[in-house]
Coordinates of C-alpha atoms and ligand atoms in Angstrom, one line a residue:
Chain A
M1 CA 16.3 -6.7 47.6
S2 CA 16.8 -10.3 46.6
L3 CA 14.8 -12.5 43.8
D4 CA 13.2 -15.4 45.5
T5 CA 15.0 -18.0 42.9
N6 CA 12.9 -21.1 44.4
F7 CA 9.7 -19.4 43.8
M8 CA 10.6 -18.6 40.5
A9 CA 11.5 -22.0 39.6
Q10 CA 8.2 -23.0 41.1
V11 CA 6.2 -20.5 38.9
F12 CA 8.2 -21.6 36.0
K13 CA 6.7 -25.3 36.6
T14 CA 3.0 -24.4 36.9
A15 CA 2.9 -21.8 34.5
I16 CA 4.0 -24.2 31.6
A17 CA 0.4 -25.4 32.1
G18 CA -0.4 -22.1 30.4
V19 CA 1.7 -22.7 27.5
P20 CA -0.4 -24.6 25.5
V21 CA -3.2 -21.9 26.3
T22 CA -1.5 -19.1 24.8
L23 CA -0.3 -21.1 21.6
Q24 CA -3.9 -22.2 21.2
I25 CA -5.2 -19.0 21.3
V26 CA -2.5 -17.7 19.0
L27 CA -2.9 -20.5 16.6
V28 CA -6.8 -20.7 16.6
A29 CA -6.7 -16.8 15.8
L30 CA -4.1 -17.1 12.9
I31 CA -5.6 -19.7 11.1
V32 CA -9.1 -18.4 11.3
S33 CA -7.8 -14.7 10.3
L34 CA -5.5 -15.8 7.5
P35 CA -7.9 -16.6 5.1
I36 CA -10.5 -14.4 6.1
G37 CA -8.2 -11.3 6.0
F38 CA -7.0 -12.5 2.7
I39 CA -10.5 -12.4 1.4
F40 CA -11.3 -8.8 2.7
A41 CA -8.0 -8.0 1.2
L42 CA -9.6 -8.8 -2.0
V43 CA -12.8 -7.3 -1.3
R44 CA -11.4 -4.4 -0.7
I45 CA -8.5 -4.2 -3.6
Y46 CA -11.3 -5.4 -6.4
R47 CA -13.5 -2.6 -4.7
V48 CA -16.6 -5.3 -4.2
K49 CA -19.7 -3.8 -4.1
I50 CA -21.4 -3.2 -0.5
L51 CA -18.9 -5.3 1.0
S52 CA -15.6 -3.3 0.5
P53 CA -17.1 -0.3 2.6
L54 CA -18.2 -2.8 5.2
V55 CA -14.7 -4.3 5.6
R56 CA -13.3 -0.8 5.8
L57 CA -15.9 0.2 8.2
Y58 CA -14.7 -3.0 10.3
V59 CA -10.9 -2.6 9.8
S60 CA -11.2 0.9 10.8
F61 CA -13.2 0.3 13.7
V62 CA -10.9 -2.8 15.2
R63 CA -7.7 -0.8 14.6
G64 CA -9.0 2.4 16.1
T65 CA -10.1 1.1 19.3
P66 CA -7.9 -0.2 22.3
L67 CA -7.6 -4.0 22.2
I68 CA -8.3 -3.8 26.0
A69 CA -12.0 -2.2 25.0
Q70 CA -12.6 -4.9 22.7
I71 CA -11.9 -7.5 24.9
L72 CA -14.1 -6.1 27.8
I73 CA -16.8 -5.6 25.2
I74 CA -16.8 -9.0 24.1
Y75 CA -16.5 -10.7 27.3
S76 CA -19.3 -8.7 29.2
A77 CA -21.8 -8.5 26.1
F78 CA -21.2 -11.8 24.2
P79 CA -22.6 -14.0 26.9
S80 CA -25.6 -12.4 27.5
F81 CA -26.2 -12.1 24.0
L82 CA -25.6 -16.0 23.8
A83 CA -27.9 -16.5 26.7
T84 CA -30.9 -14.9 24.9
I85 CA -30.3 -17.8 22.6
I86 CA -29.3 -20.7 24.2
G87 CA -30.2 -19.9 27.5
K88 CA -28.4 -20.0 30.9
S89 CA -25.6 -22.5 29.6
A90 CA -24.0 -19.5 27.9
F91 CA -22.3 -18.4 30.9
S92 CA -20.8 -21.5 31.7
I93 CA -19.0 -21.6 28.2
D94 CA -15.0 -22.0 28.8
P95 CA -13.6 -18.4 28.4
I96 CA -10.9 -19.5 26.1
N97 CA -13.6 -19.1 23.2
Y98 CA -14.2 -15.7 23.8
A99 CA -10.5 -14.9 23.5
Y100 CA -10.9 -17.1 20.1
I101 CA -13.0 -14.6 19.2
V102 CA -11.7 -11.3 20.3
F103 CA -8.0 -12.2 19.1
T104 CA -9.6 -13.6 15.8
L105 CA -11.6 -10.7 15.0
N106 CA -8.6 -8.4 16.0
S107 CA -6.0 -10.0 13.9
I108 CA -8.5 -10.2 10.7
A109 CA -8.3 -6.5 10.8
T110 CA -4.8 -6.4 11.0
L111 CA -4.1 -9.2 8.1
T112 CA -6.4 -7.6 6.0
E113 CA -4.2 -4.5 5.8
V114 CA -1.1 -6.7 5.6
F115 CA -2.5 -8.5 2.7
R116 CA -4.0 -5.6 1.0
S117 CA -0.7 -3.8 1.1
A118 CA 1.3 -6.6 -0.1
L119 CA -1.0 -7.2 -3.2
Q120 CA -0.2 -3.7 -4.2
T121 CA 3.4 -3.9 -3.9
V122 CA 3.4 -6.4 -6.9
D123 CA 3.7 -4.4 -10.0
K124 CA 0.9 -4.9 -12.2
G125 CA 3.1 -4.5 -15.1
Q126 CA 3.5 -8.3 -14.5
L127 CA -0.2 -9.0 -14.7
E128 CA -0.2 -7.2 -18.0
A129 CA 2.7 -9.4 -19.2
G130 CA 0.4 -12.3 -18.4
L131 CA -2.6 -10.8 -20.5
M132 CA -0.2 -10.5 -23.5
V133 CA 1.0 -14.0 -23.5
G134 CA -2.6 -15.0 -23.3
M135 CA -3.5 -15.9 -19.9
A136 CA -6.5 -14.9 -18.3
P137 CA -6.3 -12.4 -15.3
R138 CA -7.3 -14.7 -12.9
Q139 CA -4.6 -17.3 -14.4
T140 CA -1.9 -14.5 -14.4
F141 CA -3.1 -13.4 -10.6
V142 CA -2.8 -17.0 -9.1
R143 CA 0.3 -18.0 -10.9
V144 CA 2.2 -14.6 -10.6
I145 CA 1.0 -12.1 -8.5
L146 CA -0.4 -14.0 -5.6
P147 CA 2.9 -15.8 -4.8
Q148 CA 4.9 -12.7 -4.7
A149 CA 2.0 -10.8 -2.8
L150 CA 2.6 -13.7 -0.2
V151 CA 6.0 -13.7 0.1
S152 CA 6.2 -9.6 0.6
A153 CA 3.4 -10.2 3.3
L154 CA 5.4 -12.6 5.2
P155 CA 7.5 -9.9 7.4
N156 CA 4.2 -8.3 8.3
I157 CA 2.4 -11.4 9.1
T158 CA 5.6 -12.4 11.4
N159 CA 5.1 -9.0 13.2
A160 CA 1.2 -9.5 13.4
T161 CA 1.9 -12.8 14.9
L162 CA 4.2 -11.6 17.5
Y163 CA 1.8 -8.6 18.5
L164 CA -0.8 -11.5 18.9
I165 CA 1.5 -13.7 21.2
K166 CA 2.3 -10.7 23.1
N167 CA -1.5 -9.6 23.3
S168 CA -2.9 -13.1 24.1
S169 CA -1.5 -12.1 27.6
L170 CA -4.8 -9.7 28.2
A171 CA -6.8 -12.8 27.9
F172 CA -6.1 -13.2 31.9
I173 CA -8.7 -10.4 31.8
M174 CA -11.4 -12.9 30.6
S175 CA -10.2 -15.2 33.3
V176 CA -8.7 -17.5 31.0
K177 CA -5.6 -19.6 32.5
D178 CA -3.3 -18.6 30.3
I179 CA 0.5 -18.2 31.4
T180 CA 0.1 -14.8 32.6
A181 CA -3.0 -15.7 34.5
I182 CA -1.4 -18.7 36.3
A183 CA 1.6 -16.5 37.3
K184 CA -0.5 -13.7 38.8
T185 CA -2.6 -16.3 40.5
Q186 CA 0.6 -17.9 42.2
A187 CA 2.1 -14.6 43.1
A188 CA -0.8 -13.1 44.9
F189 CA -0.5 -15.8 47.2
S190 CA 3.0 -14.5 48.3
Y191 CA 3.0 -11.1 46.6
N192 CA 6.3 -12.0 45.0
F193 CA 4.9 -10.4 41.9
L194 CA 8.3 -9.6 40.5
E195 CA 9.3 -13.1 40.5
A196 CA 6.3 -13.9 38.5
Y197 CA 6.3 -11.4 36.0
L198 CA 9.9 -12.2 35.4
V199 CA 9.1 -15.8 34.5
V200 CA 6.1 -14.3 32.5
W201 CA 8.5 -12.3 30.3
V202 CA 11.0 -15.4 29.8
Y203 CA 8.0 -17.3 28.6
Y204 CA 6.8 -14.8 26.2
L205 CA 10.6 -14.2 24.9
I206 CA 11.1 -17.9 24.5
I207 CA 7.6 -18.3 22.5
A208 CA 7.9 -15.2 20.4
Y209 CA 12.0 -16.2 19.8
A210 CA 10.6 -19.4 18.3
A211 CA 7.8 -17.8 16.2
E212 CA 10.4 -15.6 14.6
L213 CA 12.8 -18.3 13.9
L214 CA 10.0 -20.4 12.4
F215 CA 8.7 -17.6 10.0
W216 CA 12.3 -16.9 9.0
F217 CA 12.4 -20.1 7.6
L218 CA 8.9 -19.5 6.0
E219 CA 10.5 -16.5 4.4
R220 CA 13.6 -17.8 3.4
Y221 CA 11.9 -20.6 1.6
F222 CA 9.2 -18.7 -0.5
S223 CA 11.5 -15.8 -1.1
R224 CA 14.3 -18.1 -3.3
F225 CA 13.6 -16.2 -6.3
Q226 CA 14.8 -13.1 -4.6
R227 CA 17.7 -14.9 -2.8
T228 CA 20.4 -12.6 -4.7
T229 CA 18.9 -9.4 -4.1
T230 CA 18.3 -10.0 -0.6
A231 CA 20.4 -12.6 1.1
K232 CA 19.1 -12.2 4.7
S233 CA 20.3 -14.4 7.5
F234 CA 18.5 -14.8 10.7
N235 CA 19.1 -12.2 13.4
W236 CA 20.6 -14.4 16.5
H237 CA 20.3 -11.4 19.0
L238 CA 17.6 -11.4 21.5
F239 CA 15.5 -8.1 21.5
S240 CA 15.6 -7.9 17.7
F241 CA 11.5 -8.0 17.2
K242 CA 10.6 -5.8 14.4
Q243 CA 8.6 -2.8 15.1
P244 CA 5.4 -3.8 13.3
T245 CA 2.7 -1.4 12.9
T246 CA 4.7 1.4 11.2
T247 CA 5.2 -0.8 8.2
V248 CA 1.6 -1.8 7.6
A249 CA 0.3 1.5 8.7
A250 CA 2.9 3.5 6.4
V251 CA 1.2 1.9 3.3
Q252 CA -0.8 4.5 1.9
Y253 CA -3.6 3.7 -0.2
D254 CA -2.5 4.3 -4.0
P255 CA -4.8 3.8 -6.6
K256 CA -2.4 4.0 -9.6
K257 CA -1.1 0.5 -8.0
E258 CA -4.7 -1.0 -7.9
L259 CA -5.1 -4.4 -9.5
V260 CA -8.8 -3.4 -10.4
N261 CA -8.0 -1.6 -13.3
H262 CA -7.9 -4.7 -15.3
A263 CA -11.0 -5.9 -13.8
H264 CA -13.0 -5.1 -17.0
N265 CA -10.6 -7.0 -19.0
Chain B
M1 CA -3.1 -8.5 -41.5
L2 CA -4.1 -5.7 -39.0
T3 CA -6.3 -2.5 -39.6
I4 CA -7.2 0.1 -37.2
K5 CA -9.7 2.7 -38.1
N6 CA -10.5 6.2 -36.6
L7 CA -9.4 5.0 -33.2
T8 CA -10.2 7.4 -30.3
K9 CA -9.2 7.5 -26.7
S10 CA -9.8 9.8 -23.9
Y11 CA -8.7 9.7 -20.2
G12 CA -11.1 11.8 -18.3
P13 CA -11.6 15.1 -20.3
Q14 CA -8.2 14.6 -21.9
Q15 CA -8.6 13.0 -25.6
I16 CA -5.2 11.2 -25.9
L17 CA -6.1 9.6 -29.6
K18 CA -7.8 11.5 -31.9
G19 CA -8.9 9.4 -34.7
I20 CA -5.9 7.3 -35.7
D21 CA -5.9 4.9 -39.0
F22 CA -3.1 2.5 -38.6
Q23 CA -2.3 -0.4 -40.8
V24 CA 0.0 -3.3 -40.6
N25 CA 1.0 -5.6 -43.2
Q26 CA 2.5 -9.2 -43.0
G27 CA 6.4 -8.6 -42.6
D28 CA 6.3 -5.0 -41.7
V29 CA 8.8 -3.3 -39.5
I30 CA 7.2 0.1 -38.3
T31 CA 8.3 2.4 -36.2
L32 CA 6.6 4.7 -34.4
I33 CA 8.1 7.7 -33.4
G34 CA 6.9 11.2 -31.8
P35 CA 7.1 13.4 -28.9
S36 CA 6.6 12.3 -25.4
G37 CA 3.2 12.3 -24.3
S38 CA 1.7 12.0 -28.4
G39 CA 0.0 8.9 -27.4
K40 CA 2.2 6.2 -28.9
T41 CA 2.0 4.3 -25.7
T42 CA -1.6 4.6 -25.5
L43 CA -2.2 3.6 -29.1
L44 CA -0.1 0.3 -28.6
R45 CA -2.3 -0.8 -25.3
T46 CA -5.2 0.3 -27.1
I47 CA -4.5 -2.0 -30.1
T48 CA -3.6 -4.9 -27.7
T49 CA -6.4 -4.3 -25.6
L50 CA -4.7 -3.4 -22.4
E51 CA -6.8 -0.2 -22.5
K52 CA -10.5 0.0 -24.0
G53 CA -10.5 2.4 -26.9
D54 CA -13.5 4.6 -26.9
G55 CA -14.5 4.5 -30.8
G56 CA -12.8 3.2 -34.0
T57 CA -12.6 -0.6 -35.4
I58 CA -10.2 -3.3 -35.6
D59 CA -9.9 -6.1 -38.4
F60 CA -7.3 -8.7 -37.0
A61 CA -6.8 -12.4 -36.4
G62 CA -10.7 -13.1 -37.7
V63 CA -11.8 -10.3 -35.1
Q64 CA -13.9 -7.6 -36.7
G65 CA -15.4 -4.9 -34.5
E66 CA -15.5 -1.8 -32.7
L67 CA -12.8 -1.7 -30.2
A68 CA -15.3 -0.5 -27.4
H69 CA -17.6 -3.1 -27.7
L70 CA -15.1 -6.4 -28.1
S71 CA -16.4 -9.5 -26.6
K72 CA -14.5 -11.6 -24.3
N73 CA -13.6 -13.9 -27.2
D74 CA -12.4 -11.1 -29.4
I75 CA -10.0 -10.0 -26.6
R76 CA -8.7 -13.2 -25.7
T77 CA -8.4 -14.2 -29.8
I78 CA -6.5 -10.4 -30.1
R79 CA -4.5 -11.2 -27.0
Q80 CA -3.1 -14.6 -28.2
N81 CA -2.0 -13.3 -31.7
V82 CA 0.0 -10.6 -30.3
G83 CA 3.2 -10.4 -28.5
F84 CA 4.0 -7.0 -26.4
V85 CA 7.6 -6.4 -25.3
F86 CA 7.5 -3.5 -22.6
Q87 CA 10.1 -0.9 -21.4
N88 CA 10.4 -2.2 -18.0
Y89 CA 10.4 -6.2 -19.2
N90 CA 7.6 -6.9 -17.1
L91 CA 9.2 -10.2 -16.4
F92 CA 7.4 -12.6 -14.1
N93 CA 9.7 -12.1 -11.1
N94 CA 9.0 -15.5 -9.2
K95 CA 9.8 -17.5 -12.3
T96 CA 12.9 -18.5 -13.9
T97 CA 13.9 -17.4 -17.2
L98 CA 12.6 -20.3 -18.9
Q99 CA 9.3 -20.6 -16.9
N100 CA 9.0 -16.9 -18.1
V101 CA 8.9 -18.2 -21.5
T102 CA 6.9 -21.3 -20.8
E103 CA 4.2 -19.9 -18.8
G104 CA 2.2 -18.3 -21.5
L105 CA 3.0 -21.4 -24.0
V106 CA 1.9 -24.2 -21.3
V107 CA -1.3 -21.9 -19.3
A108 CA -2.5 -20.1 -22.2
H109 CA -1.8 -22.4 -25.3
K110 CA -2.2 -25.9 -23.8
I111 CA 1.0 -26.8 -25.2
P112 CA 2.5 -29.9 -23.3
K113 CA 4.9 -29.4 -21.3
A114 CA 7.9 -31.0 -22.8
Q115 CA 7.1 -29.6 -26.1
A116 CA 6.6 -25.9 -24.7
K117 CA 10.3 -26.5 -23.3
T118 CA 11.5 -27.1 -26.3
I119 CA 10.1 -24.2 -28.0
A120 CA 11.1 -22.0 -25.0
L121 CA 14.9 -22.9 -25.5
A122 CA 14.8 -22.3 -29.3
A123 CA 13.6 -18.7 -28.2
L124 CA 16.2 -18.3 -25.7
K125 CA 19.0 -19.2 -27.8
K126 CA 17.6 -17.0 -30.5
V127 CA 18.0 -14.2 -28.2
G128 CA 21.5 -15.5 -26.6
M129 CA 19.8 -16.2 -23.3
A130 CA 20.1 -20.1 -23.4
D131 CA 22.9 -20.3 -21.0
Y132 CA 20.5 -18.5 -18.0
V133 CA 17.3 -20.6 -17.9
A134 CA 17.4 -21.5 -14.4
H135 CA 18.6 -17.6 -13.7
Y136 CA 15.7 -15.5 -11.9
P137 CA 14.9 -11.7 -13.2
S138 CA 16.8 -10.6 -10.2
Q139 CA 19.8 -12.1 -11.5
L140 CA 19.6 -10.8 -14.9
S141 CA 21.2 -7.5 -16.1
G142 CA 18.6 -4.9 -17.9
G143 CA 19.4 -6.1 -21.5
Q144 CA 19.3 -9.8 -20.5
A145 CA 15.8 -9.3 -18.8
Q146 CA 14.8 -7.5 -22.2
R147 CA 15.8 -10.1 -24.4
V148 CA 14.3 -12.9 -22.2
G149 CA 11.1 -10.7 -22.6
I150 CA 11.7 -10.7 -26.6
A151 CA 12.0 -14.6 -26.2
R152 CA 8.8 -14.8 -24.3
A153 CA 6.9 -12.8 -26.9
I154 CA 8.3 -14.8 -29.9
A155 CA 7.7 -18.0 -28.5
L156 CA 4.1 -17.6 -29.1
K157 CA 4.6 -17.2 -32.4
P158 CA 2.3 -14.1 -32.7
Q159 CA 1.2 -12.7 -35.8
V160 CA 2.5 -9.0 -34.9
I161 CA 5.1 -8.2 -31.7
F162 CA 4.5 -4.9 -30.5
F163 CA 7.8 -3.2 -28.7
D164 CA 6.9 0.1 -26.4
E165 CA 10.5 1.7 -26.2
P166 CA 12.2 -1.5 -25.4
T167 CA 15.9 -0.1 -24.9
S168 CA 14.7 3.1 -23.2
A169 CA 15.1 1.7 -19.6
L170 CA 18.6 0.1 -20.6
D171 CA 22.1 1.3 -19.6
P172 CA 23.7 2.8 -22.9
E173 CA 26.1 -0.1 -23.2
L174 CA 23.2 -2.8 -23.1
V175 CA 20.9 -1.3 -25.7
G176 CA 23.3 -2.5 -28.3
E177 CA 22.5 -6.4 -27.6
V178 CA 18.9 -5.8 -27.5
L179 CA 18.6 -3.9 -31.0
K180 CA 20.9 -6.8 -32.2
V181 CA 18.3 -9.1 -31.7
M182 CA 15.3 -7.0 -33.0
R183 CA 17.2 -6.4 -36.1
Q184 CA 17.9 -10.2 -36.4
L185 CA 14.0 -11.0 -35.7
A186 CA 13.4 -8.1 -38.5
E187 CA 15.5 -10.1 -40.9
E188 CA 13.7 -13.2 -40.6
G189 CA 10.7 -11.5 -41.4
A190 CA 9.0 -11.1 -38.2
T191 CA 6.1 -8.4 -38.3
M192 CA 7.1 -5.7 -35.6
V193 CA 5.7 -2.4 -34.5
V194 CA 8.1 -0.7 -32.7
I195 CA 7.8 2.6 -30.5
T196 CA 11.8 3.8 -30.4
H197 CA 13.9 6.9 -30.1
Q198 CA 17.0 4.9 -31.8
M199 CA 16.7 6.8 -35.2
N200 CA 18.9 4.3 -36.7
F201 CA 16.8 1.2 -35.9
A202 CA 13.9 3.4 -37.4
R203 CA 16.1 4.4 -40.6
N204 CA 18.3 1.2 -41.3
V205 CA 15.6 -1.6 -40.0
A206 CA 12.4 -0.4 -40.7
N207 CA 10.3 -0.3 -43.8
K208 CA 7.9 1.9 -42.5
V209 CA 7.9 5.3 -40.0
V210 CA 4.7 6.7 -38.4
F211 CA 5.1 10.1 -37.0
M212 CA 2.8 11.0 -34.5
A213 CA 2.1 14.1 -32.4
D214 CA -0.9 15.2 -30.1
G215 CA -3.0 12.3 -30.8
Q216 CA -2.6 12.2 -34.5
V217 CA -0.8 10.3 -37.2
V218 CA 0.9 13.3 -38.6
E219 CA 3.2 11.5 -41.2
A220 CA 3.8 8.1 -42.5
G221 CA 6.0 6.8 -44.8
S222 CA 9.2 4.9 -46.1
P223 CA 12.2 6.0 -43.8
A224 CA 13.7 7.5 -47.0
D225 CA 10.5 9.9 -47.1
I226 CA 10.6 10.4 -43.7
F227 CA 13.9 11.4 -42.6
D228 CA 15.2 12.9 -46.0
H229 CA 12.2 14.6 -47.2
P230 CA 9.7 15.1 -44.4
Q231 CA 6.7 17.2 -45.7
V232 CA 5.0 18.6 -42.6
P233 CA 6.7 21.5 -40.6
R234 CA 5.7 19.4 -37.5
T235 CA 7.6 16.2 -38.3
Q236 CA 10.7 18.6 -39.6
Q237 CA 10.9 20.0 -36.1
F238 CA 10.6 17.0 -34.4
L239 CA 13.5 15.4 -36.4
A240 CA 15.5 18.5 -36.3
E241 CA 15.3 18.2 -32.3
I242 CA 15.9 14.6 -32.0
L243 CA 18.9 14.6 -34.7
S244 CA 20.7 17.4 -33.0
N245 CA 20.7 15.7 -29.6
V246 CA 22.8 12.8 -30.7
Ligands
ADP1 N1 -3.5 5.8 -17.2 C1 -3.5 7.1 -17.7 N2 -4.4 8.2 -17.2 C2 -4.6 9.3 -17.3 N3 -3.7 9.9 -18.6 C3 -2.7 9.0 -19.1 C4 -2.8 7.7 -18.8 N4 -1.9 7.0 -19.5 C5 -1.1 8.1 -20.2 N5 -2.0 9.2 -20.1 C6 -1.7 10.5 -20.8 O1 -1.8 10.3 -22.5 C7 -0.9 11.1 -22.8 C8 -0.2 10.0 -23.7 O2 0.6 9.3 -23.2 P1 1.6 8.1 -24.0 O3 0.3 7.5 -24.7 O4 2.2 7.5 -22.9 O5 2.3 9.1 -24.8 P2 3.9 8.6 -25.1 O6 3.9 7.2 -25.1 O7 3.8 8.9 -26.7 O8 4.9 9.1 -24.8 C9 -0.2 11.8 -22.2 O9 -0.6 13.0 -21.6 C10 -0.1 10.7 -20.6 O10 -0.3 11.8 -19.6
MG2 MG1 5.5 5.8 -24.0

């Protein structure tokens, strides 16, 4: 068996049109889900009435179902639902919008857990220290707790982003013309599936690698205050992707660390 | 200056503080001693409003009221007039040594930045940490961190500074540098309440020793009274145990 390198070069050229599509899905999902995930995490930590159990339900629902099922449900239910409101034009909406919705909803759940565990890793003693120098709980939260929580959230945000990049390849199911979809279509003409998939693989590798590098710079910049204890350098090897879900899932709910103990103050 | 009457506090069904009267006068250096679990930390935390008391009254810094029903304003007043030095230092990890001290001055006490810096540098100099202004807490030894913790507290010129076992988390060779700073503060007339197992400090620096057990003040008096002529068997027993360990 030999690889048809001409065909690969051709796929490489045409699939590049899918790169902006993939990036768009990832960026839109990230930009929307970061703030919402953060707010949801606060809702959980401060046990906001009514909302907190709803967020919890939402998170467990999203995390407990396969992404592919979420995609199929949104893609089949949402257009008809929309049609009852805006009529038949609902069926001619660019499918990338459904990709935005699915991947955003999915990321919100992941990032809620990321922010929640990050906020709980900051020792609440520092909050008390803030109160004892006369600062309000909110001031201490914003100036002391939050910056540290964001730094400790960064590795897991990186992981969530890498997963998002890779998961976005499932957008082809919704007939979104992303990298995967374009390569698949081309391969279907000539049955050169292996070659097409190798090209897809390389594209995702490049994108994920670039994302990892970007986040590494962010991490390094924002964790200046811990420079001595964790002198991290970027791991230049390929295939070094962190295995995400473990760290997120391993953080168990620990009421002793709850910042909420001070809500009454 | 600070008067607490009949303070009670429970965690769940367990009563931790069983009606405590506690008085601090200007210039007092009071050491609070007692077995582990007797409620010393809880007493300090309740007085400083880190915990809410169930019953009892406070009279301090113009606030007179029931500890269970302090207004937001009362709580703020109390907090702005006390200093607290924690067992685990609790420095702000994302702030430098200097920022750890200026933070409260600027954010809570609204002192202009330049002036706050001058005050902070003076406080850091007093604890021997003026050479470490740009260090982050992760770059400091335990003894250095605790001295920054003390500088952070004294910079605010609180009426009373509370210390909760300030040397317990330190390696033995670092205890001395922190005790030295505390002794110096006492000599300068600072009003201090110190939970400690350092009996030398209790005997030689304090003017008053309070012995607590089981959520109650068992005995209080001058160091000579408590160490040389303890009246209550419980006190005698505790001192015998702790002094035999050194
Ligand atoms: N947040 C808390 N929740 C429940 N029990 C607590 C809490 N803090 C302290 N206690 C209990 O209160 C008692 C007194 O604790 P503490 O004031 O820390 O004693 P000390 O400082 O004298 O060792 C202990 O039995 C401790 O277990
Ligand atoms: Mg204690």
